[in-house]
Coordinates of C-alpha atoms and ligand atoms in Angstrom, one line a residue:
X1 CA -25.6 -73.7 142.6
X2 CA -22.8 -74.6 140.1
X3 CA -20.1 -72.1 138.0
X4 CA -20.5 -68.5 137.6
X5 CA -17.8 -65.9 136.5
X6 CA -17.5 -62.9 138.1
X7 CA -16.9 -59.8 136.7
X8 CA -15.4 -56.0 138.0
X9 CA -14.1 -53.6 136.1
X10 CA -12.9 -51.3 138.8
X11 CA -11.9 -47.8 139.7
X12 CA -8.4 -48.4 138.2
X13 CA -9.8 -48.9 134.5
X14 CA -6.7 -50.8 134.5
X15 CA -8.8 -54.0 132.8
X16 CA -11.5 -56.1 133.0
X17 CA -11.2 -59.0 135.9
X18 CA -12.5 -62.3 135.5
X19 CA -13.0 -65.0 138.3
X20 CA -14.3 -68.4 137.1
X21 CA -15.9 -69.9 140.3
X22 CA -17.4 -72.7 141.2
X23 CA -20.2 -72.0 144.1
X24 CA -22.5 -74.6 146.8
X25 CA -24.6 -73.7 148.3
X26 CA -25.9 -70.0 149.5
X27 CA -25.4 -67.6 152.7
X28 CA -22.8 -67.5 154.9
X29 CA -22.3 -71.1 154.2
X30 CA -21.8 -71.1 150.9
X31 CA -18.8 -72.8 149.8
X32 CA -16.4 -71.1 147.0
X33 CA -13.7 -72.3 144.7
X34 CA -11.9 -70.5 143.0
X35 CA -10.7 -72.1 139.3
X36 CA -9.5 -69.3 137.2
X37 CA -8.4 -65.5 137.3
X38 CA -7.8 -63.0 134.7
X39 CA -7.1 -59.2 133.6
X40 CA -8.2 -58.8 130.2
X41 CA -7.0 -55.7 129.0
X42 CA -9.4 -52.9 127.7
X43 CA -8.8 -51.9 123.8
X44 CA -6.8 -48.5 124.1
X45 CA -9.8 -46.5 122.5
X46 CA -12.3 -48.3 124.5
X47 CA -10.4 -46.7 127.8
X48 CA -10.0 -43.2 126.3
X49 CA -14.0 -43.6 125.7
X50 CA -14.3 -44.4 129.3
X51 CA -12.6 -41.8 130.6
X52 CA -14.4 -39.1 128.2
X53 CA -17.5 -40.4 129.8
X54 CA -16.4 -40.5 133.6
X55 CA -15.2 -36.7 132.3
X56 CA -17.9 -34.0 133.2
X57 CA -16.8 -32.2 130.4
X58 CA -16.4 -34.4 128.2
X59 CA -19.4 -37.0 128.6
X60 CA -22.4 -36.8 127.2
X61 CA -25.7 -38.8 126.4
X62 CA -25.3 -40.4 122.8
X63 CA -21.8 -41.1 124.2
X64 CA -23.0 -42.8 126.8
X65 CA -25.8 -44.8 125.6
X66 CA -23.4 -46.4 122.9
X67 CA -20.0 -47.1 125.6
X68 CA -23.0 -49.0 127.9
X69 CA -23.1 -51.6 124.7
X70 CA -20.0 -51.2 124.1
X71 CA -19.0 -52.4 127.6
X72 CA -21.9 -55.3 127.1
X73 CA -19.2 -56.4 124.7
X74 CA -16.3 -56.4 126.4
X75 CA -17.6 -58.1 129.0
X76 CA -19.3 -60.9 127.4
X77 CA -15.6 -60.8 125.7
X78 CA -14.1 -61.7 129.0
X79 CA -16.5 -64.1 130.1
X80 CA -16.1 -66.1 127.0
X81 CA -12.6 -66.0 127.5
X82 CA -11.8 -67.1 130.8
X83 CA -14.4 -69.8 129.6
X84 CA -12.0 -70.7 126.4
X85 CA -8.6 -70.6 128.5
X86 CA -10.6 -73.2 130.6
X87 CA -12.3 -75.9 128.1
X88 CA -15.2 -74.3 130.1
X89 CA -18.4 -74.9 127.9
X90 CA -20.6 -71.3 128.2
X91 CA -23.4 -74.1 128.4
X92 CA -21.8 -75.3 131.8
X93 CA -21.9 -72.0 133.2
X94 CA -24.6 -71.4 135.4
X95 CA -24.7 -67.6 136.1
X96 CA -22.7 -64.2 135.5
X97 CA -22.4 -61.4 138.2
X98 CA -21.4 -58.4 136.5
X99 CA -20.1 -55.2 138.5
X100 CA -20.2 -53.0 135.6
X101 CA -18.3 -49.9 134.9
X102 CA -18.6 -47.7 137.4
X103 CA -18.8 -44.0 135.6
X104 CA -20.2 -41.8 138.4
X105 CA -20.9 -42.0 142.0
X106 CA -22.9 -39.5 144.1
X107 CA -23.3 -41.2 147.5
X108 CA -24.6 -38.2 149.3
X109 CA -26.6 -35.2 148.3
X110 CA -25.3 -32.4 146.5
X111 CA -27.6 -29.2 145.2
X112 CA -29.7 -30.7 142.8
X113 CA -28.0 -34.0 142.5
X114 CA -29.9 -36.5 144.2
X115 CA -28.1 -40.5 145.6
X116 CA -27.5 -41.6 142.6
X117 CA -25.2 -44.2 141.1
X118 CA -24.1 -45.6 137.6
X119 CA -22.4 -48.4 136.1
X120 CA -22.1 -49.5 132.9
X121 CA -21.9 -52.5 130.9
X122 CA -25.4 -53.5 129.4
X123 CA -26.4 -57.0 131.2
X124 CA -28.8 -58.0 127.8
X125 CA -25.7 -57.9 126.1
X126 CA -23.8 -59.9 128.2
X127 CA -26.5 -62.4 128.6
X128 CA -27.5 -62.7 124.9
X129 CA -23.7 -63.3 123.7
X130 CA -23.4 -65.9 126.4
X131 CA -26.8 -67.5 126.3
X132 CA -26.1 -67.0 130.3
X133 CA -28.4 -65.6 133.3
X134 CA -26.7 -62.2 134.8
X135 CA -26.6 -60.7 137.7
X136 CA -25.6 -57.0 137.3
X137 CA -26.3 -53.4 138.5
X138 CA -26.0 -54.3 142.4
X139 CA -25.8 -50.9 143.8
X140 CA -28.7 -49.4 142.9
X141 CA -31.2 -50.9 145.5
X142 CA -28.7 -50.5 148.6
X143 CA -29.0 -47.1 147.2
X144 CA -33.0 -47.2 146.9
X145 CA -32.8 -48.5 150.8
X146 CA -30.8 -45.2 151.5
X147 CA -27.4 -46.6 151.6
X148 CA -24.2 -45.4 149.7
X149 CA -24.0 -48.3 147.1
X150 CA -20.6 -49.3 148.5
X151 CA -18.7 -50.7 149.5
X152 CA -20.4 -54.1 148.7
X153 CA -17.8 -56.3 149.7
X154 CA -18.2 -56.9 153.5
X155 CA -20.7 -59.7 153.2
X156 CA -19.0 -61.7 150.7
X157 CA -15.3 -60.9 152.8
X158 CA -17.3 -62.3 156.0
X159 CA -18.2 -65.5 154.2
X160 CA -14.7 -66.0 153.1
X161 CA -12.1 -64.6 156.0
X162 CA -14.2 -64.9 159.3
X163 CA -12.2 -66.7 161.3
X164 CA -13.1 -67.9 165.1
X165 CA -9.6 -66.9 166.9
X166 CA -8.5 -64.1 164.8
X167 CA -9.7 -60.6 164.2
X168 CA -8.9 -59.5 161.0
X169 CA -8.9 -56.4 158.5
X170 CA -9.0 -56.8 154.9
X171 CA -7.7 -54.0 153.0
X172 CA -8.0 -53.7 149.4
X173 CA -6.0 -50.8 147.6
X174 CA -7.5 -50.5 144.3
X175 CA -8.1 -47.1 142.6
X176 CA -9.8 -46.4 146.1
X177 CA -8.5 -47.8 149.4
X178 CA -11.9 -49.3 151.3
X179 CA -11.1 -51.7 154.6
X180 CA -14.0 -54.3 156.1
X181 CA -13.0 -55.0 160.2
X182 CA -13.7 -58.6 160.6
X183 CA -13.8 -59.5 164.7
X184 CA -13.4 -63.1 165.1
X185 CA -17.0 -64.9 164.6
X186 CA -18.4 -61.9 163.9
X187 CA -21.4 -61.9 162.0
X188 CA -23.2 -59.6 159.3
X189 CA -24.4 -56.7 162.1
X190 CA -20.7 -56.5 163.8
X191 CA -19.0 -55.6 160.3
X192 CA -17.0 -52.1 159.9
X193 CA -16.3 -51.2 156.4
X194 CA -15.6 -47.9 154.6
X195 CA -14.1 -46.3 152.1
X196 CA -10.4 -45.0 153.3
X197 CA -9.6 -42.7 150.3
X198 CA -7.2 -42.9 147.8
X199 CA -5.8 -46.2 146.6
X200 CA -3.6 -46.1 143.4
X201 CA -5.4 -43.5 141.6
X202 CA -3.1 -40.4 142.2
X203 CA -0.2 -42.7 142.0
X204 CA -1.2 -43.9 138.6
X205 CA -2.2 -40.2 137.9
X206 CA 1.3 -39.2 138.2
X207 CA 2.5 -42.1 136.7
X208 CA 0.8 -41.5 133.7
X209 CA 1.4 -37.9 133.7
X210 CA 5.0 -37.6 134.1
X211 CA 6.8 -41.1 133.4
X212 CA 4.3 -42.6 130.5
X213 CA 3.6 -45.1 132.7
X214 CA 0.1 -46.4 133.6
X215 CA 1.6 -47.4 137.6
X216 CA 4.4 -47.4 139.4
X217 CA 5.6 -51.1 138.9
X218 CA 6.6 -52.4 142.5
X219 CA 6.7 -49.0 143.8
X220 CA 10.1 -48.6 142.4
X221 CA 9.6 -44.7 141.4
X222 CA 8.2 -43.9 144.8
X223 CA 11.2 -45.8 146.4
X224 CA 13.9 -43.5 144.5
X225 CA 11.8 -40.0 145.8
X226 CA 11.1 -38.1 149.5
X227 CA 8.4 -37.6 151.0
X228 CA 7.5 -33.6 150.7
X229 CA 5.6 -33.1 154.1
X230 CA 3.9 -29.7 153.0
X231 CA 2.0 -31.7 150.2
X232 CA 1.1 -34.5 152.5
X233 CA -0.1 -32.4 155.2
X234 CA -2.2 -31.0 152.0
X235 CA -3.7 -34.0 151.3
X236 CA -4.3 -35.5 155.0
X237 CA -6.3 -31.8 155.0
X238 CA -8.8 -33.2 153.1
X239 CA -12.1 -33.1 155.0
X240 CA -12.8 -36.8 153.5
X241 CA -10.1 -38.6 155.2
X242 CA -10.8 -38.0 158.6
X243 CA -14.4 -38.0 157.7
X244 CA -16.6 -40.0 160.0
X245 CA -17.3 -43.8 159.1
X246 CA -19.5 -44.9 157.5
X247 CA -17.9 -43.3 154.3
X248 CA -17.7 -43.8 150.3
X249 CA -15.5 -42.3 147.6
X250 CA -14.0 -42.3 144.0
X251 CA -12.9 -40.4 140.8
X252 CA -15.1 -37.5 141.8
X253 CA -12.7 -36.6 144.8
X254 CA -9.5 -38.3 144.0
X255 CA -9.4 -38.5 139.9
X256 CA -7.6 -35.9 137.7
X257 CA -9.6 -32.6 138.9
X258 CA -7.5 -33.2 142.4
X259 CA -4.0 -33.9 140.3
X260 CA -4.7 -30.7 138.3
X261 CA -5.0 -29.2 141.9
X262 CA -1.9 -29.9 143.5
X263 CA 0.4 -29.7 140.7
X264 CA -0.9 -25.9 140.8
X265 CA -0.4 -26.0 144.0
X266 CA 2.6 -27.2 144.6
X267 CA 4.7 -26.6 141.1
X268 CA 8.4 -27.1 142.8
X269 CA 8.0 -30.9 143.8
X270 CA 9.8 -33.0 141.6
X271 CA 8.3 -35.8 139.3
X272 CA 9.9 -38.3 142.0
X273 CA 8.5 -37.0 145.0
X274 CA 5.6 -36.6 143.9
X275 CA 5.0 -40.5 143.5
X276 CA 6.5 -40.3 146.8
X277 CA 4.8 -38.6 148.6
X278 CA 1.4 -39.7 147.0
X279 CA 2.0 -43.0 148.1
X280 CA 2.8 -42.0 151.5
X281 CA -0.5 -40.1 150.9
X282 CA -2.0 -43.8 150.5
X283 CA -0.3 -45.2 153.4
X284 CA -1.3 -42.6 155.7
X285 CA -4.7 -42.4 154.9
X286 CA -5.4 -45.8 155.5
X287 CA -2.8 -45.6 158.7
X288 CA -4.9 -42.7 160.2
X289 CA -8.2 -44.5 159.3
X290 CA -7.6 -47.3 161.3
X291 CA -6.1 -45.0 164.2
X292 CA -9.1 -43.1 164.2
X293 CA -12.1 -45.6 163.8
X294 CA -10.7 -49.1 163.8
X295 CA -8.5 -49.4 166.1
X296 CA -9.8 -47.5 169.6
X297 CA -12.8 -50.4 169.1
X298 CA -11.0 -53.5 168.1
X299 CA -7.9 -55.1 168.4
X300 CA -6.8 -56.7 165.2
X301 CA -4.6 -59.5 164.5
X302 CA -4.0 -59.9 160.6
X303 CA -4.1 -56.7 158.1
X304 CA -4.7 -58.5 155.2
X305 CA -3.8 -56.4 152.1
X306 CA -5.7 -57.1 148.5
X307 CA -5.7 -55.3 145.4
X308 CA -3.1 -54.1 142.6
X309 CA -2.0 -52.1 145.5
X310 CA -0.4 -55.1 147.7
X311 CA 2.1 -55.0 144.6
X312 CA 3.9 -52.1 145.5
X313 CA 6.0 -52.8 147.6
X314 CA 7.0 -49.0 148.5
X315 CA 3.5 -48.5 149.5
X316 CA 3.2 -51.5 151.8
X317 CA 6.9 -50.5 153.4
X318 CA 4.9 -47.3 154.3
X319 CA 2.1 -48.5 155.8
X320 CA 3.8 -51.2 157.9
X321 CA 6.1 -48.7 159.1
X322 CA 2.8 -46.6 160.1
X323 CA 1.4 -49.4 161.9
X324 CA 4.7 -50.6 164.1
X325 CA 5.6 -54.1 164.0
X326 CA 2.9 -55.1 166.3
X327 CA 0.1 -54.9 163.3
X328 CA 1.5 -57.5 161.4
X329 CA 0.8 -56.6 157.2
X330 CA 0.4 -59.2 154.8
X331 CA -1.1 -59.7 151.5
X332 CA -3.9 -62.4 149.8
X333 CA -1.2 -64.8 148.8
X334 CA 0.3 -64.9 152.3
X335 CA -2.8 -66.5 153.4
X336 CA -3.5 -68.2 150.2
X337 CA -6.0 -66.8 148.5
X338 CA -5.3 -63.8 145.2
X339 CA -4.9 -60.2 145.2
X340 CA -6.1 -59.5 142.2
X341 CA -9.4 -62.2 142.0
X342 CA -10.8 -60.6 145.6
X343 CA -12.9 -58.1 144.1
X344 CA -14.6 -60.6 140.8
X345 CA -14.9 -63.4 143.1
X346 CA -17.4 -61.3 145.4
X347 CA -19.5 -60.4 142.3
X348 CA -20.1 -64.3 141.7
X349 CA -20.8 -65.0 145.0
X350 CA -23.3 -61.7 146.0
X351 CA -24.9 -62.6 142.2
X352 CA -25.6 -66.1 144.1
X353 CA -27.0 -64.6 147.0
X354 CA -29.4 -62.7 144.8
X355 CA -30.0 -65.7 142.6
X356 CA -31.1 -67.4 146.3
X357 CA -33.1 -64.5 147.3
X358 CA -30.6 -63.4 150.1
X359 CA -30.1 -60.4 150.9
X360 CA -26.4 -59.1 151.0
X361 CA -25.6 -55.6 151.3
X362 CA -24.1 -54.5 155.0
X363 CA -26.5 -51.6 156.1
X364 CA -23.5 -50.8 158.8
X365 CA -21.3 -50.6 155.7
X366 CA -23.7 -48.7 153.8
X367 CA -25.8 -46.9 156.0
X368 CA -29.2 -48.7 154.1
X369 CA -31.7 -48.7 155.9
X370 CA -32.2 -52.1 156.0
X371 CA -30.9 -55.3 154.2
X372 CA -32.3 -55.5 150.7
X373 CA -31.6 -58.3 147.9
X374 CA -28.9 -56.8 145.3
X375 CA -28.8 -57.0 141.6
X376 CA -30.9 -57.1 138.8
X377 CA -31.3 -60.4 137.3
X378 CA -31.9 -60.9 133.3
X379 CA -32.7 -64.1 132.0
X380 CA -31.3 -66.8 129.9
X381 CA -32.7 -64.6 126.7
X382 CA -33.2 -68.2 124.1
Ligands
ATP1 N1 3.1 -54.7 140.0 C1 2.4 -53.6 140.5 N2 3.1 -52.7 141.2 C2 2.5 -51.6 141.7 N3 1.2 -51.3 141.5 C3 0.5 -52.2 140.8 C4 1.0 -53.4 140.2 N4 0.1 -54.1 139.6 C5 -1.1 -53.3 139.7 N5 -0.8 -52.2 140.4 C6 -1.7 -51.1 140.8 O1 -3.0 -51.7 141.0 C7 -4.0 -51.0 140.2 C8 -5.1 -51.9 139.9 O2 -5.7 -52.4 141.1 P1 -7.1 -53.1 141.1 O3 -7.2 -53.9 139.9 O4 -7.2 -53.8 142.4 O5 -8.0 -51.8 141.0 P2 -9.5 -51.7 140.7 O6 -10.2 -53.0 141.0 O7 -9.6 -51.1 139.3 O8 -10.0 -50.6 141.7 P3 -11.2 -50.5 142.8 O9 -10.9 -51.7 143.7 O10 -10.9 -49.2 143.5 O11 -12.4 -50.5 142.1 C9 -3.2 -50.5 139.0 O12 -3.8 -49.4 138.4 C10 -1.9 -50.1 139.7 O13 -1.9 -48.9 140.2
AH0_2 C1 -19.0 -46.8 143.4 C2 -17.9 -47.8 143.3 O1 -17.7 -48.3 142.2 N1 -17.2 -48.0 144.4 C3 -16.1 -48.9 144.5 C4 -14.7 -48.2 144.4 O2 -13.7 -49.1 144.4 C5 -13.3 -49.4 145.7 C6 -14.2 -48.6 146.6 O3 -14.6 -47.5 145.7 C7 -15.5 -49.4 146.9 O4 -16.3 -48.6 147.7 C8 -16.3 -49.8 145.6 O5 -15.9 -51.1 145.2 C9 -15.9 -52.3 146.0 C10 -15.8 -53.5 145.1 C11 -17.1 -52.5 146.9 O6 -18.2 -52.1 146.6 O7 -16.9 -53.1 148.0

């Protein structure tokens, strides 16, 4: 099919990523290289516009109608520059799949508050400043078939990692922790995937909060506090985490509301312990996850971190120490692929399926009634 970028601006809103790929063919045979990765960072005022919008109280329509063009920009930014950092003509590119910003998610029913979705980041935009086909707004008919909208990864994780002698468990620890289970040669039907619960987003929270940091580099603050096991048991409380699979979350549970909550709660912590015990929050939540759902099923060979998360090195301590050293913890690069480029790279490669007429959402990830073709597709406008 040729070169596509990928976009995702995730859950982090810690900047837009950018995978230049080049794609053959389509399905689970589709063969994907990656030639390029980048962050490009999101213009201060930009973010604080984001995060008015993705704010109940804040948000409203005119605000949002302009930040969706807005977005348009900043994506068609990044595209054109991955594209420049490359010598990559835009008229060699072939297609975009754009993620979008995701500014609220309502996977389940709640009072008057239908399944609903949105992400931002207006596709005409993108496609007119490229003079490029895009692939965008994926969620929407997983969510039409009944589904959750996420996660979306699974099928484009089972046509990269499945592997014939080894069952394995990718783990990405973004804003939000979500896992897909992998069994060797499994195909589309034998997925697990779900969302676990928090990824960095409370760490970042407190981060931001209290050390004027947006993360904690390496997981060096964590590492200098303790655990406070009244706050943890706190937060394992939460009926989410223990929730049955399949499961979706974001902001709305884990964003600032919940930070506000427990720093009421619990005023005596200190700042340290806090990031402590928040990324032990992390850890455990995927630990008990797997303990509860994954694990009584499956037996696994490979947990295969991905993520800004896989960077902290705290965090990943934790959860191997959870696990015992007979669940073996590694990250992207240990089995040569990137961390950071996961998440874009699946855009590009589910904006192909769509582009092929394939469909590509997991229904057993979802809970979708059935599998439906993803994305909406705008054309090369001139
Ligand atoms: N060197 C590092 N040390 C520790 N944490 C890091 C490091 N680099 C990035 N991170 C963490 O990773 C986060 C970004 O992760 P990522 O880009 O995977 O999230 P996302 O794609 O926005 O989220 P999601 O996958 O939930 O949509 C940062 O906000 C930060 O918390
Ligand atoms: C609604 C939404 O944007 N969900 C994201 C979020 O970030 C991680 C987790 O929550 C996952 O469910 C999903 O993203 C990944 C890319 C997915 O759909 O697989």
């Amino acid at each position: 099919m040729g070169f596509a970028v990928g976009l995702m601006s995730g859950t982090s809103l810690d900047g837009i990523d950018a995978a230049l790929v080049e794609l053959k063919g389509s399905g689970l045979e589709t063969e994907v290289r990656l030639i390029d990765f980048m962050t490009i960072s999101i213009e201060q005022s930009l973010l604080r516009e984001i995060e008015d919008a993705i704010t109940l109280k804040s948000s409203n329509a005119q605000h949002l109608c302009s930040l969706n063009f807005k977005l348009g920009y900043a994506f068609a930014n990044a595209v054109k520059q991955i594209c420049e950092k490359n010598q990559f003509s835009l008229k060699e590119l072939d297609f975009i799949g754009s993620h979008g910003q995701t500014i609220y998610h309502q996977p389940e029913l709640e009072g008057q508050f239908i399944q609903s979705t949105l992400q931002l980041g207006e596709p005409a935009v993108i496609a007119y400043e490229t003079s490029t086909k895009v692939v965008s707004n994926f969620r929407v008919m997983d969510m039409a078939a009944g589904g959750y909208g996420a996660p979306l990864v699974p099928y484009s994780e089972l046509l990269l990692y499945q592997n014939k002698s080894k069952s394995r468990l990718l783990q990405n620890i973004g804003g939000i922790g979500n896992v897909t289970v992998i069994p060797k040669n499994a195909t589309v039907d034998q997925l697990v995937a779900f969302d676990t619960g928090p990824g960095n987003m409370i760490i970042d929270e407190i981060c931001k909060r209290f050390f004027y940091v947006p993360y904690d580099a390496n997981g060096d603050l964590a590492a200098k506090g303790t655990v406070h096991e009244r706050l943890l048991e706190r937060c394992m409380s939460i009926p989410y985490i223990l929730a049955p699979i399949p499961k979706t979350t974001g902001r709305e549970l884990f964003g600032s509301q919940f930070v506000d909550q427990i720093l009421a709660e619990f005023k005596e912590v200190s700042t340290y312990d806090l990031v402590a015990t928040m990324t032990m929050f992390t850890a455990k939540s995927i630990a008990e996850n797997y303990k509860q759902f994954i694990f009584p099923k499956q037996s696994i060979d490979e947990v295969i971190v991905s993520g800004g998360g896989s960077h902290n090195k705290t965090l990943l301590r934790m959860l191997q120490d959870l696990l015992g050293n007979d669940c073996k913890v590694c990250t992207q690069e240990d089995i040569g692929y990137s961390s950071d480029a996961k998440e874009a790279i699946a855009f590009a490669i589910l904006a192909n399926e769509t582009l092929h007429g394939i469909p590509s959402n997991v229904p057993s990830a979802t809970k979708a009634g059935r599998s439906v073709i993803l994305g909406n597709i705008t054309p090369v406008p001139y």
